[in-house]
Coordinates of C-alpha atoms in Angstrom, one line a residue:
M1 CA -89.8 11.8 122.3
A2 CA -86.5 13.2 122.1
S3 CA -85.0 10.3 123.5
S4 CA -86.5 7.5 121.7
F5 CA -86.6 9.4 118.6
A6 CA -83.1 9.8 119.0
L7 CA -83.1 5.4 119.7
R8 CA -84.5 5.3 116.4
R9 CA -82.3 6.8 114.5
L10 CA -79.4 5.0 115.6
H11 CA -80.9 2.3 114.9
M12 CA -81.5 3.0 111.8
R13 CA -78.1 4.0 111.2
G14 CA -76.6 0.2 112.1
K15 CA -75.1 1.1 115.5
G16 CA -77.3 -1.8 116.7
G17 CA -75.7 -2.7 120.0
L18 CA -75.6 0.5 121.3
C19 CA -79.3 0.9 120.5
K20 CA -79.5 -2.2 122.9
C21 CA -77.5 -0.5 125.5
L22 CA -78.2 3.0 125.3
Q23 CA -82.8 1.2 125.6
K24 CA -81.4 -0.9 128.2
V25 CA -80.2 2.0 130.3
D26 CA -83.2 4.5 129.0
T27 CA -86.0 1.8 130.1
F28 CA -84.0 1.3 133.2
L29 CA -84.4 5.8 133.9
H30 CA -87.6 5.5 133.3
R31 CA -88.8 3.1 135.8
T32 CA -86.4 4.9 138.7
I33 CA -87.0 8.1 138.0
G34 CA -90.0 9.4 137.3
T35 CA -93.7 6.5 136.9
N36 CA -95.2 3.9 134.5
A37 CA -98.2 7.0 134.7
V38 CA -95.7 9.7 133.8
G39 CA -93.9 8.6 131.0
R40 CA -91.3 10.1 129.9
C41 CA -93.2 13.4 128.4
G42 CA -93.2 14.0 131.5
S43 CA -91.9 17.3 133.0
L44 CA -89.7 17.1 136.4
H45 CA -92.9 19.4 137.5
A46 CA -95.3 15.8 136.8
V47 CA -93.1 13.5 137.6
Q48 CA -92.1 15.4 141.2
A49 CA -96.1 16.0 142.1
E50 CA -97.0 12.1 141.6
R51 CA -93.9 11.1 144.2
L52 CA -95.2 14.1 146.6
E53 CA -98.4 12.1 146.2
Q54 CA -96.9 8.4 146.7
A55 CA -95.4 9.7 150.3
Q56 CA -98.2 11.3 151.2
R57 CA -99.8 8.0 151.1
S58 CA -96.9 5.9 152.7
I59 CA -95.9 5.8 156.0
L60 CA -92.1 4.1 157.4
I61 CA -92.2 1.3 159.5
S62 CA -88.7 0.1 162.1
C63 CA -89.4 -3.3 162.7
Y64 CA -87.5 -4.8 166.0
S65 CA -87.9 -7.8 165.1
R66 CA -87.9 -8.9 161.6
P67 CA -90.9 -10.3 161.1
T68 CA -92.3 -13.1 157.5
E69 CA -93.3 -10.7 155.1
K70 CA -97.0 -12.5 155.2
K71 CA -97.8 -11.7 158.2
F72 CA -96.6 -8.7 158.1
L73 CA -98.3 -7.5 155.6
K74 CA -101.6 -9.7 156.7
Y75 CA -101.7 -6.7 159.2
L76 CA -101.0 -3.4 157.4
S77 CA -103.8 -5.4 155.1
R78 CA -106.3 -4.7 157.9
H79 CA -106.5 -1.0 157.7
G80 CA -106.1 -0.9 153.9
D81 CA -105.4 -1.8 150.4
V82 CA -101.7 -2.1 150.7
K83 CA -100.1 -0.6 147.3
K84 CA -96.2 -1.2 147.9
Y85 CA -94.1 -2.7 150.1
F86 CA -89.7 -2.9 150.6
F87 CA -87.7 -3.7 153.5
Y88 CA -84.2 -1.6 153.7
E89 CA -81.6 -1.6 156.2
S90 CA -79.8 1.7 158.5
Y91 CA -79.4 1.3 162.1
G92 CA -82.1 -1.5 162.1
V93 CA -84.6 -3.7 159.1
Y94 CA -87.2 -0.6 158.7
A95 CA -90.0 -0.8 155.6
V96 CA -91.9 1.4 153.9
V97 CA -95.3 0.9 153.2
E98 CA -97.5 2.3 150.4
F99 CA -101.1 2.0 151.1
A100 CA -103.6 2.6 148.0
N101 CA -104.9 5.8 149.8
R102 CA -104.2 8.2 153.0
D103 CA -107.4 5.7 154.3
G104 CA -105.0 3.7 155.5
V105 CA -102.8 5.7 156.9
A106 CA -104.7 7.4 159.1
S107 CA -106.5 3.7 159.6
L108 CA -103.0 3.2 160.6
L109 CA -101.8 6.3 163.2
E110 CA -105.5 5.8 165.2
E111 CA -104.0 1.8 166.3
A112 CA -100.9 4.1 167.1
V113 CA -100.4 4.1 170.2
I114 CA -97.9 6.8 172.6
P115 CA -95.1 4.6 174.0
S116 CA -94.7 4.9 178.2
V117 CA -90.5 4.7 179.5
S118 CA -89.8 4.9 183.0
N119 CA -87.3 7.9 184.0
E120 CA -88.1 9.4 180.5
A121 CA -90.3 12.4 179.5
L122 CA -92.1 12.0 176.3
V123 CA -93.1 14.7 174.0
P124 CA -96.7 13.0 172.7
F125 CA -95.9 14.3 169.3
K126 CA -97.0 12.1 166.5
S127 CA -95.5 11.3 163.1
R128 CA -95.9 8.8 160.0
L129 CA -92.2 7.2 161.2
L130 CA -94.1 4.0 163.5
S131 CA -92.6 1.4 165.7
L132 CA -93.5 -2.5 164.7
K133 CA -92.9 -4.6 168.2
N134 CA -94.3 -8.5 169.1
L135 CA -95.0 -8.9 165.7
S136 CA -94.2 -12.4 165.2
S137 CA -91.5 -12.7 164.1
V138 CA -89.5 -15.9 162.1
D139 CA -86.3 -17.8 163.5
S140 CA -82.7 -17.3 162.8
N141 CA -82.4 -19.5 160.4
Q142 CA -85.1 -17.9 157.9
Q143 CA -84.0 -14.5 158.5
S144 CA -82.5 -14.4 155.4
G145 CA -85.7 -14.8 153.1
L146 CA -86.2 -10.8 154.0
Q147 CA -85.1 -9.1 150.8
C148 CA -83.8 -5.8 152.2
Q149 CA -83.3 -3.4 148.9
P150 CA -80.2 -2.1 149.0
Q151 CA -79.7 2.4 150.0
T152 CA -75.9 2.6 148.5
S153 CA -73.1 1.3 145.4
I154 CA -71.3 -1.0 146.0
P155 CA -67.7 -1.0 147.2
I156 CA -65.4 -0.2 143.5
N157 CA -63.3 -3.0 144.0
Q158 CA -67.2 -5.0 143.2
L159 CA -67.8 -2.7 140.6
I160 CA -64.7 -3.3 139.3
Q161 CA -65.0 -7.2 138.8
R162 CA -68.8 -6.6 137.4
L163 CA -67.4 -3.9 134.7
S164 CA -64.8 -6.9 133.8
R165 CA -67.1 -9.0 133.0
E166 CA -68.9 -7.0 130.1
E167 CA -68.5 -7.4 125.8
S168 CA -67.6 -4.3 125.1
I169 CA -66.9 -1.0 126.7
D170 CA -70.2 0.4 125.8
Q171 CA -71.7 -2.7 128.1
Q172 CA -69.9 -1.4 130.8
V173 CA -70.8 2.0 130.7
V174 CA -74.6 1.4 131.1
S175 CA -73.5 -1.6 133.6
L176 CA -72.0 1.5 136.0
T177 CA -74.9 3.2 135.3
E178 CA -77.4 0.6 136.1
T179 CA -75.3 -0.4 139.1
Y180 CA -74.9 3.0 140.3
Q181 CA -77.8 5.0 139.8
L182 CA -80.8 5.7 142.4
T183 CA -83.8 2.8 142.7
D184 CA -87.0 3.1 142.6
E185 CA -87.2 2.3 146.3
N186 CA -84.2 4.5 147.6
I187 CA -86.6 8.0 145.4
R188 CA -89.6 6.8 147.3
L189 CA -88.1 6.9 150.8
R190 CA -86.0 10.0 149.5
F191 CA -89.6 11.9 148.6
L192 CA -91.3 10.4 152.2
V193 CA -88.4 11.7 154.3
C194 CA -90.3 14.9 153.1
S195 CA -93.1 14.3 153.7
L196 CA -92.3 13.8 157.1
L197 CA -90.9 17.0 157.4
Q198 CA -92.8 18.6 155.7
D199 CA -95.9 17.5 158.3
I200 CA -93.7 19.1 160.9
A201 CA -93.2 22.0 159.2
A202 CA -96.6 22.4 157.7
A203 CA -97.7 23.3 162.0
Y204 CA -96.3 26.9 160.9
F205 CA -97.2 26.8 157.5
P206 CA -100.4 24.8 156.1
E207 CA -99.8 24.5 152.7
C208 CA -96.3 24.5 152.4
T209 CA -94.5 21.5 150.5
I210 CA -91.4 19.6 151.0
K211 CA -89.6 18.9 148.2
P212 CA -85.6 17.3 146.7
F213 CA -83.6 19.0 144.4
G214 CA -81.1 18.1 142.8
S215 CA -78.9 14.4 142.3
S216 CA -82.2 13.2 144.4
V217 CA -84.7 13.8 141.4
N218 CA -81.9 15.3 138.2
G219 CA -81.4 12.3 137.2
F220 CA -78.2 12.0 138.3
G221 CA -77.7 11.0 142.0
K222 CA -75.7 8.1 143.6
L223 CA -76.8 5.8 145.7
G224 CA -76.0 7.3 149.5
C225 CA -75.8 11.0 148.2
D226 CA -77.0 13.8 150.1
L227 CA -80.8 14.6 150.4
D228 CA -81.5 18.3 149.3
M229 CA -84.4 19.8 150.3
I230 CA -86.8 22.9 149.9
L231 CA -89.6 24.4 151.9
D232 CA -91.7 25.9 149.4
L233 CA -93.8 29.1 150.5
D234 CA -94.9 29.6 146.7
G235 CA -98.2 27.2 147.1
I236 CA -100.0 28.4 149.3
S237 CA -103.4 29.6 148.6
G238 CA -104.4 33.7 149.8
G239 CA -108.0 33.2 148.4
K240 CA -109.8 35.3 146.3
P241 CA -108.2 38.7 145.0
K242 CA -110.7 41.2 146.0
S243 CA -111.6 39.8 149.2
V244 CA -111.6 42.9 151.7
L245 CA -110.3 40.5 154.5
S246 CA -106.5 39.7 154.5
L247 CA -104.4 36.6 156.7
E248 CA -102.7 39.1 158.9
F249 CA -101.9 36.5 161.8
Q250 CA -100.2 34.5 159.2
L251 CA -98.1 37.6 158.4
K252 CA -94.5 39.6 159.6
R253 CA -93.0 42.1 157.9
A254 CA -89.1 41.4 157.3
N255 CA -86.6 43.6 155.9
S256 CA -85.6 41.0 153.5
E257 CA -86.2 37.6 151.9
R258 CA -83.3 36.3 153.5
A259 CA -84.2 37.7 157.1
V260 CA -87.7 36.3 157.0
T261 CA -86.2 32.6 155.3
Q262 CA -83.6 33.3 158.2
S263 CA -86.4 33.0 160.3
I264 CA -87.7 30.6 158.6
L265 CA -85.2 28.0 158.8
S266 CA -84.7 29.3 163.0
V267 CA -87.6 28.0 163.7
I268 CA -88.5 25.0 161.9
G269 CA -85.1 24.3 162.9
E270 CA -85.5 24.4 166.3
C271 CA -88.8 21.9 166.1
V272 CA -86.8 19.2 164.1
D273 CA -84.0 19.4 166.8
Q274 CA -86.4 18.7 169.3
F275 CA -89.4 17.1 168.0
G276 CA -88.0 15.5 164.7
P277 CA -88.0 11.7 165.2
G278 CA -84.8 10.3 164.2
C279 CA -83.3 13.9 162.1
V280 CA -80.0 13.9 164.7
G281 CA -77.0 16.5 164.9
V282 CA -79.3 20.0 163.3
Q283 CA -77.3 22.2 162.4
K284 CA -78.4 25.9 161.7
I285 CA -75.9 27.5 158.9
L286 CA -78.2 30.2 158.4
N287 CA -75.4 33.3 157.6
A288 CA -74.5 31.0 154.3
R289 CA -74.9 32.4 150.5
C290 CA -78.0 30.4 151.1
P291 CA -79.3 29.9 154.5
L292 CA -79.9 25.8 155.5
L293 CA -79.9 23.3 158.0
R294 CA -77.6 20.2 157.9
F295 CA -78.9 17.3 159.8
A296 CA -78.7 13.2 159.5
H297 CA -82.3 11.2 159.5
Q298 CA -80.9 8.3 160.7
P299 CA -84.0 5.9 160.0
S300 CA -83.0 6.5 156.6
G301 CA -79.4 7.1 156.4
F302 CA -79.7 10.6 154.7
Q303 CA -77.6 13.7 155.4
C304 CA -80.1 16.3 154.9
D305 CA -80.2 19.8 153.6
L306 CA -83.1 22.3 154.1
T307 CA -83.9 25.8 152.2
A308 CA -85.7 27.4 151.8
S309 CA -85.5 30.0 149.4
N310 CA -82.7 28.5 146.9
R311 CA -84.9 28.8 143.7
V312 CA -82.2 28.3 140.5
A313 CA -80.9 25.8 142.5
I314 CA -85.0 24.2 141.5
K315 CA -84.3 26.0 137.6
S316 CA -80.7 23.8 137.5
T317 CA -82.1 21.3 138.7
E318 CA -85.2 21.0 135.6
L319 CA -82.3 22.0 133.2
L320 CA -79.9 19.0 134.0
Y321 CA -83.5 16.9 134.3
L322 CA -83.8 17.7 130.9
Y323 CA -80.7 17.4 129.2
G324 CA -80.7 13.6 130.4
E325 CA -84.1 13.2 129.2
L326 CA -83.3 14.5 125.5
D327 CA -79.8 11.3 125.4
P328 CA -79.7 7.9 127.6
R329 CA -75.7 8.7 126.6
V330 CA -75.9 11.3 128.1
R331 CA -76.3 10.1 132.0
S332 CA -74.5 7.2 130.9
L333 CA -71.7 9.0 130.7
V334 CA -72.0 11.6 133.1
F335 CA -72.8 8.7 135.9
T336 CA -69.1 7.0 134.1
V337 CA -66.3 10.2 134.5
R338 CA -68.0 11.0 137.8
C339 CA -67.1 7.5 139.3
W340 CA -63.8 8.0 137.2
A341 CA -63.7 11.4 139.0
R342 CA -64.2 10.3 142.7
T343 CA -62.3 7.5 141.9
H344 CA -59.5 8.9 142.2
G345 CA -60.0 11.7 144.2
I346 CA -60.6 14.8 142.0
T347 CA -64.1 15.1 143.3
S348 CA -64.6 14.8 147.6
G349 CA -67.3 14.9 149.7
I350 CA -65.8 17.2 151.9
P351 CA -65.8 21.1 151.0
G352 CA -62.6 22.2 149.5
A353 CA -60.3 23.2 147.2
W354 CA -62.0 20.5 144.4
I355 CA -64.2 20.0 141.4
T356 CA -67.5 19.8 142.4
N357 CA -70.0 16.9 141.1
F358 CA -72.1 20.3 139.2
S359 CA -69.1 21.5 137.9
L360 CA -68.1 18.5 136.2
T361 CA -71.5 17.2 135.2
I362 CA -70.9 20.9 133.5
M363 CA -67.7 20.1 132.2
V364 CA -69.7 16.7 130.4
L365 CA -72.8 18.5 129.4
F366 CA -70.4 21.2 127.3
F367 CA -68.2 18.6 125.8
L368 CA -71.6 16.9 124.3
Q369 CA -72.9 20.6 122.8
K370 CA -68.8 20.5 121.3
R371 CA -69.9 17.5 119.1
S372 CA -70.4 18.1 115.7
P373 CA -73.3 17.3 115.1
P374 CA -74.2 18.1 119.1
I375 CA -75.9 15.5 120.9
I376 CA -77.4 18.5 122.8
P377 CA -78.6 21.7 122.4
T378 CA -77.4 24.9 123.6
L379 CA -79.4 26.0 127.2
D380 CA -79.6 30.2 125.0
H381 CA -81.1 27.1 122.2
L382 CA -83.5 25.9 124.9
A383 CA -84.8 29.2 125.6
E384 CA -85.9 30.6 122.2
L385 CA -87.9 27.5 121.7
A386 CA -89.2 28.4 125.4
G387 CA -93.4 29.4 125.5
S388 CA -95.4 32.3 127.7
A389 CA -95.8 29.7 129.7
D390 CA -91.6 28.8 130.6
K391 CA -90.9 32.3 131.4
C392 CA -89.0 32.6 134.8
V393 CA -87.0 35.7 136.5
I394 CA -85.5 34.9 139.6
E395 CA -83.2 38.0 140.8
G396 CA -83.0 39.5 137.5
N397 CA -81.5 35.9 136.4
D398 CA -83.5 34.7 133.2
C399 CA -83.7 31.0 134.2
T400 CA -86.6 31.0 131.4
F401 CA -85.5 27.5 128.8
V402 CA -88.3 24.9 127.1
I403 CA -89.9 22.5 129.6
D404 CA -91.8 20.2 126.9
I405 CA -89.3 17.8 125.9
S406 CA -91.4 17.3 122.7
K407 CA -91.0 20.6 121.1
I408 CA -86.7 19.4 120.9
Q409 CA -84.7 18.5 118.0
L410 CA -82.5 16.7 118.0
Q411 CA -79.0 16.3 115.5
S412 CA -78.9 13.4 114.6
N413 CA -75.8 11.7 116.6
T414 CA -74.6 8.6 116.4
E415 CA -71.2 8.1 118.2
T416 CA -70.8 5.3 120.7
L417 CA -70.4 5.7 124.2
E418 CA -67.2 3.9 124.1
H419 CA -66.0 6.9 121.5
L420 CA -67.4 9.9 123.4
L421 CA -65.5 8.8 126.4
R422 CA -62.7 8.1 124.7
E423 CA -63.1 12.0 123.3
F424 CA -63.8 12.9 126.6
F425 CA -60.3 12.9 128.2
E426 CA -58.8 14.4 124.6
F427 CA -61.0 17.4 124.9
Y428 CA -59.7 18.6 128.4
A429 CA -56.6 16.9 128.1
T430 CA -56.1 19.9 125.3
F431 CA -58.6 22.3 126.6
A432 CA -56.8 26.4 126.8
F433 CA -57.8 26.3 130.6
S434 CA -55.6 29.0 130.8
K435 CA -57.5 31.5 129.1
M436 CA -61.1 30.3 128.3
S437 CA -64.2 29.7 130.3
I438 CA -66.6 27.1 129.9
N439 CA -70.4 28.0 129.4
I440 CA -73.7 25.9 128.5
R441 CA -75.5 29.0 128.0
K442 CA -73.7 29.7 124.3
G443 CA -72.1 25.9 123.5
K444 CA -68.9 27.4 123.1
E445 CA -65.0 28.6 124.7
Q446 CA -65.1 32.0 126.0
N447 CA -62.3 34.4 127.3
K448 CA -61.8 34.6 130.9
P449 CA -63.7 37.2 132.3
E450 CA -61.8 36.6 135.8
V451 CA -59.0 35.4 137.1
A452 CA -59.0 31.6 138.1
P453 CA -57.3 27.7 137.4
L454 CA -61.2 26.7 136.4
H455 CA -64.0 29.3 134.7
I456 CA -67.2 27.4 134.5
Q457 CA -69.8 30.2 134.0
N458 CA -73.0 30.0 136.0
P459 CA -75.5 28.8 133.9
F460 CA -78.4 31.2 135.1
E461 CA -76.3 33.1 137.5
T462 CA -74.3 34.2 134.9
S463 CA -72.2 36.5 136.5
L464 CA -70.8 33.9 139.3
N465 CA -67.8 31.0 138.4
I466 CA -69.0 27.8 139.9
S467 CA -65.4 26.0 139.7
K468 CA -64.4 28.9 141.7
N469 CA -62.9 27.0 144.6
V470 CA -60.9 25.0 142.5
N471 CA -57.4 25.8 142.4
A472 CA -54.4 25.5 140.4
T473 CA -52.9 21.8 141.5
Q474 CA -56.6 20.4 141.7
L475 CA -57.0 21.8 137.7
D476 CA -53.8 20.1 137.1
R477 CA -54.4 16.8 138.2
F478 CA -57.7 16.4 136.5
V479 CA -56.0 17.2 133.3
A480 CA -53.1 14.7 134.0
L481 CA -55.9 12.3 134.4
C482 CA -57.2 12.3 131.4
Q483 CA -54.0 12.0 129.5
E484 CA -53.6 9.2 131.6
S485 CA -56.7 8.0 131.2
L486 CA -56.8 8.3 127.1
W487 CA -53.4 6.8 127.0
L488 CA -55.0 3.8 129.2
L489 CA -58.5 3.4 126.2
Q490 CA -55.7 4.0 123.4
Q491 CA -54.1 0.7 124.3
S492 CA -54.9 -2.8 122.4
G493 CA -53.6 -4.5 125.6
T494 CA -56.5 -2.5 127.8
N495 CA -59.2 -1.7 125.9
T496 CA -60.5 -6.2 125.1
P497 CA -61.6 -8.2 127.6
R498 CA -59.5 -10.7 129.2
V499 CA -60.3 -13.9 131.0
G500 CA -59.2 -14.3 134.2
N501 CA -57.0 -17.4 135.6
R502 CA -59.8 -18.8 138.3
S503 CA -63.0 -18.5 136.4
N504 CA -64.6 -16.5 139.5
T505 CA -62.0 -12.9 138.4
A506 CA -61.5 -11.3 135.9
T507 CA -59.4 -9.3 134.8
P508 CA -59.7 -5.5 134.2
W509 CA -60.4 -4.0 130.8
G510 CA -61.4 -0.9 129.4
L511 CA -63.7 1.1 131.9
A512 CA -62.2 -1.1 134.8
T513 CA -58.7 -0.3 134.2
L514 CA -59.8 3.4 134.3
L515 CA -61.3 2.8 137.9
L516 CA -57.7 0.4 138.5
P517 CA -55.4 3.9 141.6
S518 CA -52.5 1.6 140.3
Q519 CA -52.8 3.2 137.1
V520 CA -52.8 6.5 138.4
A521 CA -50.2 6.5 141.5
G522 CA -47.7 8.9 139.5
V523 CA -50.0 10.8 138.5
K524 CA -51.2 12.4 142.0
S525 CA -48.3 14.0 142.5
R526 CA -47.4 15.5 138.9
K527 CA -47.5 18.9 139.1
K528 CA -47.4 19.8 135.1
R529 CA -44.8 21.8 134.0
R530 CA -45.1 24.7 132.1
R531 CA -45.2 24.9 128.2
E532 CA -42.9 27.3 126.8
P533 CA -43.6 28.6 123.5
A534 CA -42.9 26.9 120.2
S535 CA -40.0 29.1 119.2
E536 CA -38.2 28.9 123.2
R537 CA -38.9 24.8 122.2
I538 CA -36.9 24.2 118.9
K539 CA -34.3 27.0 119.7
G540 CA -33.5 25.1 122.8
L541 CA -33.0 22.0 120.9
L542 CA -30.6 23.6 118.4
D543 CA -29.2 24.8 120.9
S544 CA -28.7 21.3 122.4
L545 CA -27.9 19.6 119.7
K546 CA -25.0 22.4 119.0
N547 CA -23.9 21.9 122.4
N548 CA -23.6 17.6 121.5
S549 CA -22.3 17.7 118.0
Q550 CA -18.8 20.2 119.4
P551 CA -16.2 17.7 120.8
K552 CA -15.8 17.7 124.5
K553 CA -12.2 19.6 125.2
R554 CA -10.2 17.7 126.9
K555 CA -9.2 18.4 131.4
K556 CA -5.3 19.5 131.7
N557 CA -3.8 17.6 134.1
T558 CA -2.9 19.7 136.7
K559 CA -0.4 16.7 138.6

C-alpha cells in the first residue's frame, strides 16, 4: 500500500515523531472511510459497495421517548441479530440500526403499523424510517447515560483550546484532522439516507442506485457538510444482448440526455416532496448546468443535493480519494487549510465570489506536486499507469487514471506537516496569480488561457476554470492572509507551546494562533497594492533621496 510505504520511509529516515502522528491519522481514516473488510487497498468502488450493502440492512428509528439501551436492543433482537447501532440527535433522538441480514429489516417492517391521526389524511407510504413509542423509557436522572454520537463539528473556540494543548504543530494538524473529519457513524448515516431515497426512486427505476459522492466519500468531508448524491441508472440490466424481447414499457425517447435527466429529477422530486418521510423544502433546480434536486432531510440533519448525470464529478471524487490514500499528509494538510480558510471567510457555504473548498483542495494538491521531491504524482502520470479497465471518457473528456493504488510508486519525501504548512503559505503568498494557471494534470504552472483573477484548470473538463467565480478582492484577501499566516508561523513567540494562567486554559500557539480572528482583523479590508517594476521603484527611491539631501528653501516673509 502506497501510504504504508510512505510511512515506512519516514521511519527509516529518522522522522519517528512525524511517523507516529501520521500513523495515528492514517489508522483513523482507515477506520472511518473504509471498513476492515475492504482495507486500504480497496478502491472507492469497493468501499462504496460495502457501505451500500450495510445501508440496505439498516433502519432509521425516531425515539420519541429515550429508551434504555438494554431494552432497546432486546426489542430489536427479537427480529434478528443486531450488528451495530448508535444514537444521535437531530430534531429529537434517532437511532441507526444495522442488522446482520435483510431478514431482520423485513421482520421489523412487518410489525410496523400505519398510525391513525384524527382530522388528517395519511398516505400509506412504507419506508425504513420508523417511530418508536411506548417502549418504557428511563427517568430524567438516567437520560444522560444514553450516548449520542456527534454529527456536527465542535465550535472554533473549543478547537483552538484543543490545539493549544498539543505539544507540536504536527500534532496540532493531526488533532484538527481527527476532530473535523467524518466519523464512521456519520458516514453510515449518509449511506442510509441514500438508501432510503433509493427505495423511493426504485418504484420508477428498479435496480437503480443512489450513492453519495463528493466530500461525503472522498475522505475530505467535514462533520456537518452537505450530502451530494447521484441517481445511477447505468447498473440497470437489460437482459441478453441477442434477445428478441425489448423493454419498450420502460423506455421513452427524448431529444437529449439533459432532457431525460430533467424529466427524471422532476418526477422523483415530486414524489420526494409529497411522500418522502422527513424530506422538506424540496427545490427543483432543473435549468442549472447540472440539473439537481435540493432539499433538507430533517431526521439526519443533512442538506441534500440529488443529481442524475454528474459523472465527471464522480471521477473527481475518485481522484481526490486516490490522492488522499497515497499519503496521510495530503488529507491532514487539506483539512488544516480548509479550516483556516473558513475561519477567516476565504470560503463560504453561500454561493458567491469566494474560493470554493474544491478549488482550495486542488491548490493544496498542486502545492504538494511542486515539492522537491513531489509528495503526490501528477494526473498525467496517473493516466500513464492506467490499464485498459481504467479507461474512461465522459462526453469527450478523458477521465482516465489508474485505480489500483499498488501500481503507484511514490518518491521519498520526509517533510513534516509543520514545514509543509509554512511552505504552503509562502508558496501562494508569492504565486504569480496574474500570469499563471494552476494545473494538477501537468503539475506545473501554465500561462492563463483567459482573463480571470484566479485560474485553476478543471482536472477533466480542461477547458473550464473551476475558480471562475472568484473575484480580485477575494484573491487579494487570500494572498494577504497567506502572508500574515506565514509571518505568524515564523515568530518564535507563536510557534512554541505555552501554558495559560489557569490549569484548564491553554494559551493559543502555533496553528491555534492562525485560527484567531484578531490576528487578521486588519487583513480583511486590506487591498493589495499594485507592485511597480523594479526600475520604477529604484528611480522613485533615488528621487526621494535626492530631494531629502537638498536644503529646504526658507519662505519669504510677506508681511
